[in-house]
Every structure is written in structure tokens, then in C-alpha cells.
Amino acid sequence: MPYPSPPRSPSGPRRRTLLASAAGAALLVGCSSGSEDSDGGTGGSPSLAERARARAALDSAGLVERYDAVLAVHPALAVLVGPLRAEAVRHVEAFGGGSSEPTASAPSGKASPSASATAAVPGDERDALTDLAAAERALADRRAKALLDLPGELARLLASVAAAGAAHAYLLTEGAK
């Protein structure tokens, strides 16, 4: 008597598996940065850590500006883009940026983007989401590479934010479909 074939499952990994593996890989890399000191002191020079933190804050502030520009051109995307923008604002604050940044300090949570940023936003919503996803993905990749040279706590923070950026890129890509 022949055995019944097993139920057919879709090929490829599931969304949850992809997100979990991306976040886990980033966190593992951050935890194994080679630094014995987890307080961020002697694992790297203080100036290197300060520069990396300032760069990360500026990069996140740049993402907030991109989100603001997309929202200015496509207000209908606020349901999808708004929460991701709010996370980017929290990333600016986590890296020590914040009230001095005009985009992060607007009372309503939305600052008016510069005219050049608004002009760079595609007229099509899908293209705008695709551009945002590409920006998130590129920044997450740069952060994942940069964390290898940073001391423990800052490397873990950067890994966490890089994983969040990868998840944002995924959500934006799915929203563009």
C-alpha cells in the first residue's frame, strides 16, 4: 500500500522566519563584537564611539526627514509610514540626538520637510514607499557593518536599530505591493 505524500507547504522561508533571523543575526553580531567591556568604555576609543553615535543620530534624523517628505507629498500613507517615522524619531533620541533636530522636535510630531526633500519624492505612492524601503535597507546594512568596530553597549544599540531598519524596509516593501 503506497504511503500518502506529505502535505505540500509553500517553498521558501516565512515572513516571521525572515524577520526573526535578520534581528537575531544583527543581535548576535552586536553581542560578539569582541569587546570585553559592555559599558562602552575601553572596547574602543571614546572618540570613535562618540563619532559613531553622532553619525547614527544624523542618519536617523535624515530618515525622519525622508519620512516627512513622503508624508507631505502622500498624506494617505500616514497609516503605514507614521509609526515607522515615530520609530526613526526614537532612534534619533536613542543615539543622543533630539531636541536640537528640527524634524524630531516638532510639537505635532511632523515637521515640514525642506523643499528639496519634497521635490525628490516620487509622485507615485508605490515608488515613494520603494524609495523609503531602499533608504532603510541601505542604512541598516551600513549599521550592521559599522557595529563590528564599536564597544559593547553601543554595538548592541546599533545592532538593534539596524534590525529595526531591516524590518521597516520589509514592511515598506510589503506596503508597496
JSON list of C-alpha atoms in Angstrom, two decimals:
[
{"chain": "A", "resi": 1, "resn": "MET", "atom": "CA", "xyz": [0.00, 0.00, 0.00]},
{"chain": "A", "resi": 2, "resn": "PRO", "atom": "CA", "xyz": [1.54, 3.35, -1.01]},
{"chain": "A", "resi": 3, "resn": "TYR", "atom": "CA", "xyz": [2.16, 5.97, 1.63]},
{"chain": "A", "resi": 4, "resn": "PRO", "atom": "CA", "xyz": [0.34, 9.25, 1.18]},
{"chain": "A", "resi": 5, "resn": "SER", "atom": "CA", "xyz": [2.59, 12.15, 0.24]},
{"chain": "A", "resi": 6, "resn": "PRO", "atom": "CA", "xyz": [3.13, 14.79, 2.92]},
{"chain": "A", "resi": 7, "resn": "PRO", "atom": "CA", "xyz": [1.07, 17.97, 2.68]},
{"chain": "A", "resi": 8, "resn": "ARG", "atom": "CA", "xyz": [2.61, 20.47, 0.34]},
{"chain": "A", "resi": 9, "resn": "SER", "atom": "CA", "xyz": [3.98, 23.57, 2.03]},
{"chain": "A", "resi": 10, "resn": "PRO", "atom": "CA", "xyz": [4.99, 26.77, 0.26]},
{"chain": "A", "resi": 11, "resn": "SER", "atom": "CA", "xyz": [8.61, 26.91, -0.74]},
{"chain": "A", "resi": 12, "resn": "GLY", "atom": "CA", "xyz": [10.90, 29.41, 0.90]},
{"chain": "A", "resi": 13, "resn": "PRO", "atom": "CA", "xyz": [11.01, 30.88, 4.38]},
{"chain": "A", "resi": 14, "resn": "ARG", "atom": "CA", "xyz": [8.05, 32.52, 6.02]},
{"chain": "A", "resi": 15, "resn": "ARG", "atom": "CA", "xyz": [7.93, 36.23, 6.82]},
{"chain": "A", "resi": 16, "resn": "ARG", "atom": "CA", "xyz": [8.30, 35.68, 10.55]},
{"chain": "A", "resi": 17, "resn": "THR", "atom": "CA", "xyz": [11.33, 33.47, 9.98]},
{"chain": "A", "resi": 18, "resn": "LEU", "atom": "CA", "xyz": [13.00, 36.14, 7.83]},
{"chain": "A", "resi": 19, "resn": "LEU", "atom": "CA", "xyz": [12.36, 38.90, 10.34]},
{"chain": "A", "resi": 20, "resn": "ALA", "atom": "CA", "xyz": [13.45, 36.80, 13.29]},
{"chain": "A", "resi": 21, "resn": "SER", "atom": "CA", "xyz": [16.62, 35.66, 11.56]},
{"chain": "A", "resi": 22, "resn": "ALA", "atom": "CA", "xyz": [17.54, 39.22, 10.50]},
{"chain": "A", "resi": 23, "resn": "ALA", "atom": "CA", "xyz": [17.01, 40.54, 14.01]},
{"chain": "A", "resi": 24, "resn": "GLY", "atom": "CA", "xyz": [18.80, 37.58, 15.58]},
{"chain": "A", "resi": 25, "resn": "ALA", "atom": "CA", "xyz": [21.78, 37.86, 13.26]},
{"chain": "A", "resi": 26, "resn": "ALA", "atom": "CA", "xyz": [22.16, 41.56, 13.97]},
{"chain": "A", "resi": 27, "resn": "LEU", "atom": "CA", "xyz": [21.95, 41.00, 17.71]},
{"chain": "A", "resi": 28, "resn": "LEU", "atom": "CA", "xyz": [24.43, 38.12, 17.61]},
{"chain": "A", "resi": 29, "resn": "VAL", "atom": "CA", "xyz": [26.90, 40.20, 15.69]},
{"chain": "A", "resi": 30, "resn": "GLY", "atom": "CA", "xyz": [26.44, 43.01, 18.20]},
{"chain": "A", "resi": 31, "resn": "CYS", "atom": "CA", "xyz": [26.96, 40.69, 21.13]},
{"chain": "A", "resi": 32, "resn": "SER", "atom": "CA", "xyz": [30.07, 39.13, 19.65]},
{"chain": "A", "resi": 33, "resn": "SER", "atom": "CA", "xyz": [31.78, 42.39, 18.73]},
{"chain": "A", "resi": 34, "resn": "GLY", "atom": "CA", "xyz": [34.92, 41.23, 20.51]},
{"chain": "A", "resi": 35, "resn": "SER", "atom": "CA", "xyz": [34.64, 43.79, 23.29]},
{"chain": "A", "resi": 36, "resn": "GLU", "atom": "CA", "xyz": [35.16, 42.53, 26.80]},
{"chain": "A", "resi": 37, "resn": "ASP", "atom": "CA", "xyz": [33.76, 45.71, 28.29]},
{"chain": "A", "resi": 38, "resn": "SER", "atom": "CA", "xyz": [29.99, 46.07, 27.96]},
{"chain": "A", "resi": 39, "resn": "ASP", "atom": "CA", "xyz": [29.81, 49.64, 29.26]},
{"chain": "A", "resi": 40, "resn": "GLY", "atom": "CA", "xyz": [31.32, 51.06, 26.08]},
{"chain": "A", "resi": 41, "resn": "GLY", "atom": "CA", "xyz": [34.49, 52.26, 27.81]},
{"chain": "A", "resi": 42, "resn": "THR", "atom": "CA", "xyz": [37.68, 50.50, 26.81]},
{"chain": "A", "resi": 43, "resn": "GLY", "atom": "CA", "xyz": [36.42, 48.36, 23.92]},
{"chain": "A", "resi": 44, "resn": "GLY", "atom": "CA", "xyz": [37.13, 51.25, 21.54]},
{"chain": "A", "resi": 45, "resn": "SER", "atom": "CA", "xyz": [38.34, 54.79, 21.76]},
{"chain": "A", "resi": 46, "resn": "PRO", "atom": "CA", "xyz": [35.81, 57.19, 23.24]},
{"chain": "A", "resi": 47, "resn": "SER", "atom": "CA", "xyz": [36.12, 59.44, 20.22]},
{"chain": "A", "resi": 48, "resn": "LEU", "atom": "CA", "xyz": [35.25, 56.54, 17.90]},
{"chain": "A", "resi": 49, "resn": "ALA", "atom": "CA", "xyz": [32.16, 55.73, 19.95]},
{"chain": "A", "resi": 50, "resn": "GLU", "atom": "CA", "xyz": [31.13, 59.39, 20.11]},
{"chain": "A", "resi": 51, "resn": "ARG", "atom": "CA", "xyz": [31.57, 59.81, 16.36]},
{"chain": "A", "resi": 52, "resn": "ALA", "atom": "CA", "xyz": [29.61, 56.63, 15.67]},
{"chain": "A", "resi": 53, "resn": "ARG", "atom": "CA", "xyz": [26.79, 57.72, 17.98]},
{"chain": "A", "resi": 54, "resn": "ALA", "atom": "CA", "xyz": [26.63, 61.19, 16.38]},
{"chain": "A", "resi": 55, "resn": "ARG", "atom": "CA", "xyz": [26.68, 59.65, 12.88]},
{"chain": "A", "resi": 56, "resn": "ALA", "atom": "CA", "xyz": [23.88, 57.24, 13.80]},
{"chain": "A", "resi": 57, "resn": "ALA", "atom": "CA", "xyz": [21.78, 60.12, 15.18]},
{"chain": "A", "resi": 58, "resn": "LEU", "atom": "CA", "xyz": [22.32, 62.14, 11.98]},
{"chain": "A", "resi": 59, "resn": "ASP", "atom": "CA", "xyz": [21.47, 59.14, 9.81]},
{"chain": "A", "resi": 60, "resn": "SER", "atom": "CA", "xyz": [18.24, 58.55, 11.74]},
{"chain": "A", "resi": 61, "resn": "ALA", "atom": "CA", "xyz": [17.40, 62.26, 11.53]},
{"chain": "A", "resi": 62, "resn": "GLY", "atom": "CA", "xyz": [17.89, 62.02, 7.77]},
{"chain": "A", "resi": 63, "resn": "LEU", "atom": "CA", "xyz": [15.42, 59.14, 7.67]},
{"chain": "A", "resi": 64, "resn": "VAL", "atom": "CA", "xyz": [12.92, 61.22, 9.63]},
{"chain": "A", "resi": 65, "resn": "GLU", "atom": "CA", "xyz": [13.28, 63.96, 7.02]},
{"chain": "A", "resi": 66, "resn": "ARG", "atom": "CA", "xyz": [12.64, 61.42, 4.26]},
{"chain": "A", "resi": 67, "resn": "TYR", "atom": "CA", "xyz": [9.54, 60.15, 6.06]},
{"chain": "A", "resi": 68, "resn": "ASP", "atom": "CA", "xyz": [8.35, 63.76, 6.49]},
{"chain": "A", "resi": 69, "resn": "ALA", "atom": "CA", "xyz": [8.86, 64.46, 2.78]},
{"chain": "A", "resi": 70, "resn": "VAL", "atom": "CA", "xyz": [6.90, 61.36, 1.79]},
{"chain": "A", "resi": 71, "resn": "LEU", "atom": "CA", "xyz": [4.09, 62.28, 4.18]},
{"chain": "A", "resi": 72, "resn": "ALA", "atom": "CA", "xyz": [3.99, 65.82, 2.81]},
{"chain": "A", "resi": 73, "resn": "VAL", "atom": "CA", "xyz": [3.56, 64.54, -0.74]},
{"chain": "A", "resi": 74, "resn": "HIS", "atom": "CA", "xyz": [1.44, 61.46, 0.09]},
{"chain": "A", "resi": 75, "resn": "PRO", "atom": "CA", "xyz": [-0.60, 62.11, 3.26]},
{"chain": "A", "resi": 76, "resn": "ALA", "atom": "CA", "xyz": [-2.67, 58.98, 2.56]},
{"chain": "A", "resi": 77, "resn": "LEU", "atom": "CA", "xyz": [0.37, 56.89, 3.54]},
{"chain": "A", "resi": 78, "resn": "ALA", "atom": "CA", "xyz": [0.27, 58.15, 7.13]},
{"chain": "A", "resi": 79, "resn": "VAL", "atom": "CA", "xyz": [-1.23, 54.89, 8.44]},
{"chain": "A", "resi": 80, "resn": "LEU", "atom": "CA", "xyz": [1.73, 52.86, 7.16]},
{"chain": "A", "resi": 81, "resn": "VAL", "atom": "CA", "xyz": [4.53, 55.42, 7.31]},
{"chain": "A", "resi": 82, "resn": "GLY", "atom": "CA", "xyz": [3.58, 57.28, 10.51]},
{"chain": "A", "resi": 83, "resn": "PRO", "atom": "CA", "xyz": [4.52, 54.55, 13.00]},
{"chain": "A", "resi": 84, "resn": "LEU", "atom": "CA", "xyz": [7.81, 53.87, 11.19]},
{"chain": "A", "resi": 85, "resn": "ARG", "atom": "CA", "xyz": [8.61, 57.58, 11.25]},
{"chain": "A", "resi": 86, "resn": "ALA", "atom": "CA", "xyz": [7.90, 57.62, 15.00]},
{"chain": "A", "resi": 87, "resn": "GLU", "atom": "CA", "xyz": [10.40, 54.78, 15.45]},
{"chain": "A", "resi": 88, "resn": "ALA", "atom": "CA", "xyz": [13.01, 56.71, 13.48]},
{"chain": "A", "resi": 89, "resn": "VAL", "atom": "CA", "xyz": [12.47, 59.68, 15.83]},
{"chain": "A", "resi": 90, "resn": "ARG", "atom": "CA", "xyz": [13.05, 57.35, 18.80]},
{"chain": "A", "resi": 91, "resn": "HIS", "atom": "CA", "xyz": [16.25, 56.13, 17.14]},
{"chain": "A", "resi": 92, "resn": "VAL", "atom": "CA", "xyz": [17.49, 59.73, 16.88]},
{"chain": "A", "resi": 93, "resn": "GLU", "atom": "CA", "xyz": [16.83, 60.14, 20.59]},
{"chain": "A", "resi": 94, "resn": "ALA", "atom": "CA", "xyz": [18.45, 56.81, 21.48]},
{"chain": "A", "resi": 95, "resn": "PHE", "atom": "CA", "xyz": [21.67, 57.93, 19.80]},
{"chain": "A", "resi": 96, "resn": "GLY", "atom": "CA", "xyz": [21.67, 61.22, 21.67]},
{"chain": "A", "resi": 97, "resn": "GLY", "atom": "CA", "xyz": [20.09, 63.42, 19.01]},
{"chain": "A", "resi": 98, "resn": "GLY", "atom": "CA", "xyz": [16.78, 65.03, 19.72]},
{"chain": "A", "resi": 99, "resn": "SER", "atom": "CA", "xyz": [15.54, 68.44, 20.60]},
{"chain": "A", "resi": 100, "resn": "SER", "atom": "CA", "xyz": [18.21, 70.22, 18.54]},
{"chain": "A", "resi": 101, "resn": "GLU", "atom": "CA", "xyz": [16.96, 68.44, 15.43]},
{"chain": "A", "resi": 102, "resn": "PRO", "atom": "CA", "xyz": [14.13, 70.41, 13.80]},
{"chain": "A", "resi": 103, "resn": "THR", "atom": "CA", "xyz": [12.45, 67.30, 12.38]},
{"chain": "A", "resi": 104, "resn": "ALA", "atom": "CA", "xyz": [12.42, 65.48, 15.71]},
{"chain": "A", "resi": 105, "resn": "SER", "atom": "CA", "xyz": [11.21, 68.40, 17.82]},
{"chain": "A", "resi": 106, "resn": "ALA", "atom": "CA", "xyz": [8.05, 69.43, 16.03]},
{"chain": "A", "resi": 107, "resn": "PRO", "atom": "CA", "xyz": [5.16, 69.62, 18.51]},
{"chain": "A", "resi": 108, "resn": "SER", "atom": "CA", "xyz": [2.78, 67.73, 16.25]},
{"chain": "A", "resi": 109, "resn": "GLY", "atom": "CA", "xyz": [5.37, 65.02, 15.60]},
{"chain": "A", "resi": 110, "resn": "LYS", "atom": "CA", "xyz": [5.60, 66.11, 11.97]},
{"chain": "A", "resi": 111, "resn": "ALA", "atom": "CA", "xyz": [7.92, 68.82, 10.77]},
{"chain": "A", "resi": 112, "resn": "SER", "atom": "CA", "xyz": [7.72, 70.44, 7.40]},
{"chain": "A", "resi": 113, "resn": "PRO", "atom": "CA", "xyz": [10.38, 68.94, 5.16]},
{"chain": "A", "resi": 114, "resn": "SER", "atom": "CA", "xyz": [12.67, 71.07, 3.04]},
{"chain": "A", "resi": 115, "resn": "ALA", "atom": "CA", "xyz": [11.57, 71.89, -0.49]},
{"chain": "A", "resi": 116, "resn": "SER", "atom": "CA", "xyz": [14.41, 69.85, -1.98]},
{"chain": "A", "resi": 117, "resn": "ALA", "atom": "CA", "xyz": [13.44, 66.78, 0.06]},
{"chain": "A", "resi": 118, "resn": "THR", "atom": "CA", "xyz": [9.81, 67.09, -1.01]},
{"chain": "A", "resi": 119, "resn": "ALA", "atom": "CA", "xyz": [10.83, 67.52, -4.65]},
{"chain": "A", "resi": 120, "resn": "ALA", "atom": "CA", "xyz": [12.80, 64.26, -4.50]},
{"chain": "A", "resi": 121, "resn": "VAL", "atom": "CA", "xyz": [9.72, 62.23, -3.52]},
{"chain": "A", "resi": 122, "resn": "PRO", "atom": "CA", "xyz": [8.23, 60.25, -6.41]},
{"chain": "A", "resi": 123, "resn": "GLY", "atom": "CA", "xyz": [4.68, 61.14, -7.39]},
{"chain": "A", "resi": 124, "resn": "ASP", "atom": "CA", "xyz": [3.56, 57.51, -7.23]},
{"chain": "A", "resi": 125, "resn": "GLU", "atom": "CA", "xyz": [2.88, 56.14, -3.73]},
{"chain": "A", "resi": 126, "resn": "ARG", "atom": "CA", "xyz": [4.42, 52.75, -4.53]},
{"chain": "A", "resi": 127, "resn": "ASP", "atom": "CA", "xyz": [7.60, 54.36, -5.80]},
{"chain": "A", "resi": 128, "resn": "ALA", "atom": "CA", "xyz": [7.76, 56.58, -2.70]},
{"chain": "A", "resi": 129, "resn": "LEU", "atom": "CA", "xyz": [7.45, 53.50, -0.45]},
{"chain": "A", "resi": 130, "resn": "THR", "atom": "CA", "xyz": [10.05, 51.66, -2.51]},
{"chain": "A", "resi": 131, "resn": "ASP", "atom": "CA", "xyz": [12.47, 54.58, -2.12]},
{"chain": "A", "resi": 132, "resn": "LEU", "atom": "CA", "xyz": [11.89, 54.68, 1.64]},
{"chain": "A", "resi": 133, "resn": "ALA", "atom": "CA", "xyz": [12.45, 50.92, 1.84]},
{"chain": "A", "resi": 134, "resn": "ALA", "atom": "CA", "xyz": [15.72, 51.25, -0.09]},
{"chain": "A", "resi": 135, "resn": "ALA", "atom": "CA", "xyz": [16.90, 54.01, 2.26]},
{"chain": "A", "resi": 136, "resn": "GLU", "atom": "CA", "xyz": [16.04, 51.93, 5.34]},
{"chain": "A", "resi": 137, "resn": "ARG", "atom": "CA", "xyz": [17.74, 48.84, 3.89]},
{"chain": "A", "resi": 138, "resn": "ALA", "atom": "CA", "xyz": [20.91, 50.72, 2.92]},
{"chain": "A", "resi": 139, "resn": "LEU", "atom": "CA", "xyz": [21.18, 52.34, 6.35]},
{"chain": "A", "resi": 140, "resn": "ALA", "atom": "CA", "xyz": [20.53, 49.02, 8.13]},
{"chain": "A", "resi": 141, "resn": "ASP", "atom": "CA", "xyz": [23.30, 47.40, 6.06]},
{"chain": "A", "resi": 142, "resn": "ARG", "atom": "CA", "xyz": [25.77, 50.22, 6.84]},
{"chain": "A", "resi": 143, "resn": "ARG", "atom": "CA", "xyz": [24.92, 49.99, 10.54]},
{"chain": "A", "resi": 144, "resn": "ALA", "atom": "CA", "xyz": [25.36, 46.22, 10.60]},
{"chain": "A", "resi": 145, "resn": "LYS", "atom": "CA", "xyz": [28.86, 46.62, 9.15]},
{"chain": "A", "resi": 146, "resn": "ALA", "atom": "CA", "xyz": [29.78, 49.53, 11.43]},
{"chain": "A", "resi": 147, "resn": "LEU", "atom": "CA", "xyz": [28.86, 47.79, 14.68]},
{"chain": "A", "resi": 148, "resn": "LEU", "atom": "CA", "xyz": [31.79, 45.38, 14.40]},
{"chain": "A", "resi": 149, "resn": "ASP", "atom": "CA", "xyz": [34.21, 48.15, 15.39]},
{"chain": "A", "resi": 150, "resn": "LEU", "atom": "CA", "xyz": [32.19, 49.55, 18.29]},
{"chain": "A", "resi": 151, "resn": "PRO", "atom": "CA", "xyz": [32.24, 48.85, 22.03]},
{"chain": "A", "resi": 152, "resn": "GLY", "atom": "CA", "xyz": [29.65, 46.51, 23.55]},
{"chain": "A", "resi": 153, "resn": "GLU", "atom": "CA", "xyz": [26.67, 48.64, 24.57]},
{"chain": "A", "resi": 154, "resn": "LEU", "atom": "CA", "xyz": [26.81, 50.93, 21.56]},
{"chain": "A", "resi": 155, "resn": "ALA", "atom": "CA", "xyz": [27.24, 47.91, 19.25]},
{"chain": "A", "resi": 156, "resn": "ARG", "atom": "CA", "xyz": [24.15, 46.31, 20.76]},
{"chain": "A", "resi": 157, "resn": "LEU", "atom": "CA", "xyz": [22.15, 49.52, 20.31]},
{"chain": "A", "resi": 158, "resn": "LEU", "atom": "CA", "xyz": [23.31, 49.86, 16.72]},
{"chain": "A", "resi": 159, "resn": "ALA", "atom": "CA", "xyz": [22.50, 46.20, 16.04]},
{"chain": "A", "resi": 160, "resn": "SER", "atom": "CA", "xyz": [19.02, 46.63, 17.47]},
{"chain": "A", "resi": 161, "resn": "VAL", "atom": "CA", "xyz": [18.36, 49.73, 15.39]},
{"chain": "A", "resi": 162, "resn": "ALA", "atom": "CA", "xyz": [19.79, 48.02, 12.28]},
{"chain": "A", "resi": 163, "resn": "ALA", "atom": "CA", "xyz": [17.41, 45.11, 12.82]},
{"chain": "A", "resi": 164, "resn": "ALA", "atom": "CA", "xyz": [14.52, 47.55, 13.22]},
{"chain": "A", "resi": 165, "resn": "GLY", "atom": "CA", "xyz": [15.57, 49.24, 10.00]},
{"chain": "A", "resi": 166, "resn": "ALA", "atom": "CA", "xyz": [15.58, 45.91, 8.18]},
{"chain": "A", "resi": 167, "resn": "ALA", "atom": "CA", "xyz": [12.08, 45.24, 9.49]},
{"chain": "A", "resi": 168, "resn": "HIS", "atom": "CA", "xyz": [10.98, 48.72, 8.37]},
{"chain": "A", "resi": 169, "resn": "ALA", "atom": "CA", "xyz": [12.37, 48.03, 4.90]},
{"chain": "A", "resi": 170, "resn": "TYR", "atom": "CA", "xyz": [10.39, 44.81, 4.77]},
{"chain": "A", "resi": 171, "resn": "LEU", "atom": "CA", "xyz": [7.16, 46.49, 5.90]},
{"chain": "A", "resi": 172, "resn": "LEU", "atom": "CA", "xyz": [7.59, 49.30, 3.39]},
{"chain": "A", "resi": 173, "resn": "THR", "atom": "CA", "xyz": [8.29, 46.81, 0.61]},
{"chain": "A", "resi": 174, "resn": "GLU", "atom": "CA", "xyz": [5.17, 44.86, 1.51]},
{"chain": "A", "resi": 175, "resn": "GLY", "atom": "CA", "xyz": [3.18, 48.10, 1.66]},
{"chain": "A", "resi": 176, "resn": "ALA", "atom": "CA", "xyz": [4.33, 48.96, -1.86]},
{"chain": "A", "resi": 177, "resn": "LYS", "atom": "CA", "xyz": [2.87, 45.72, -3.27]}
]
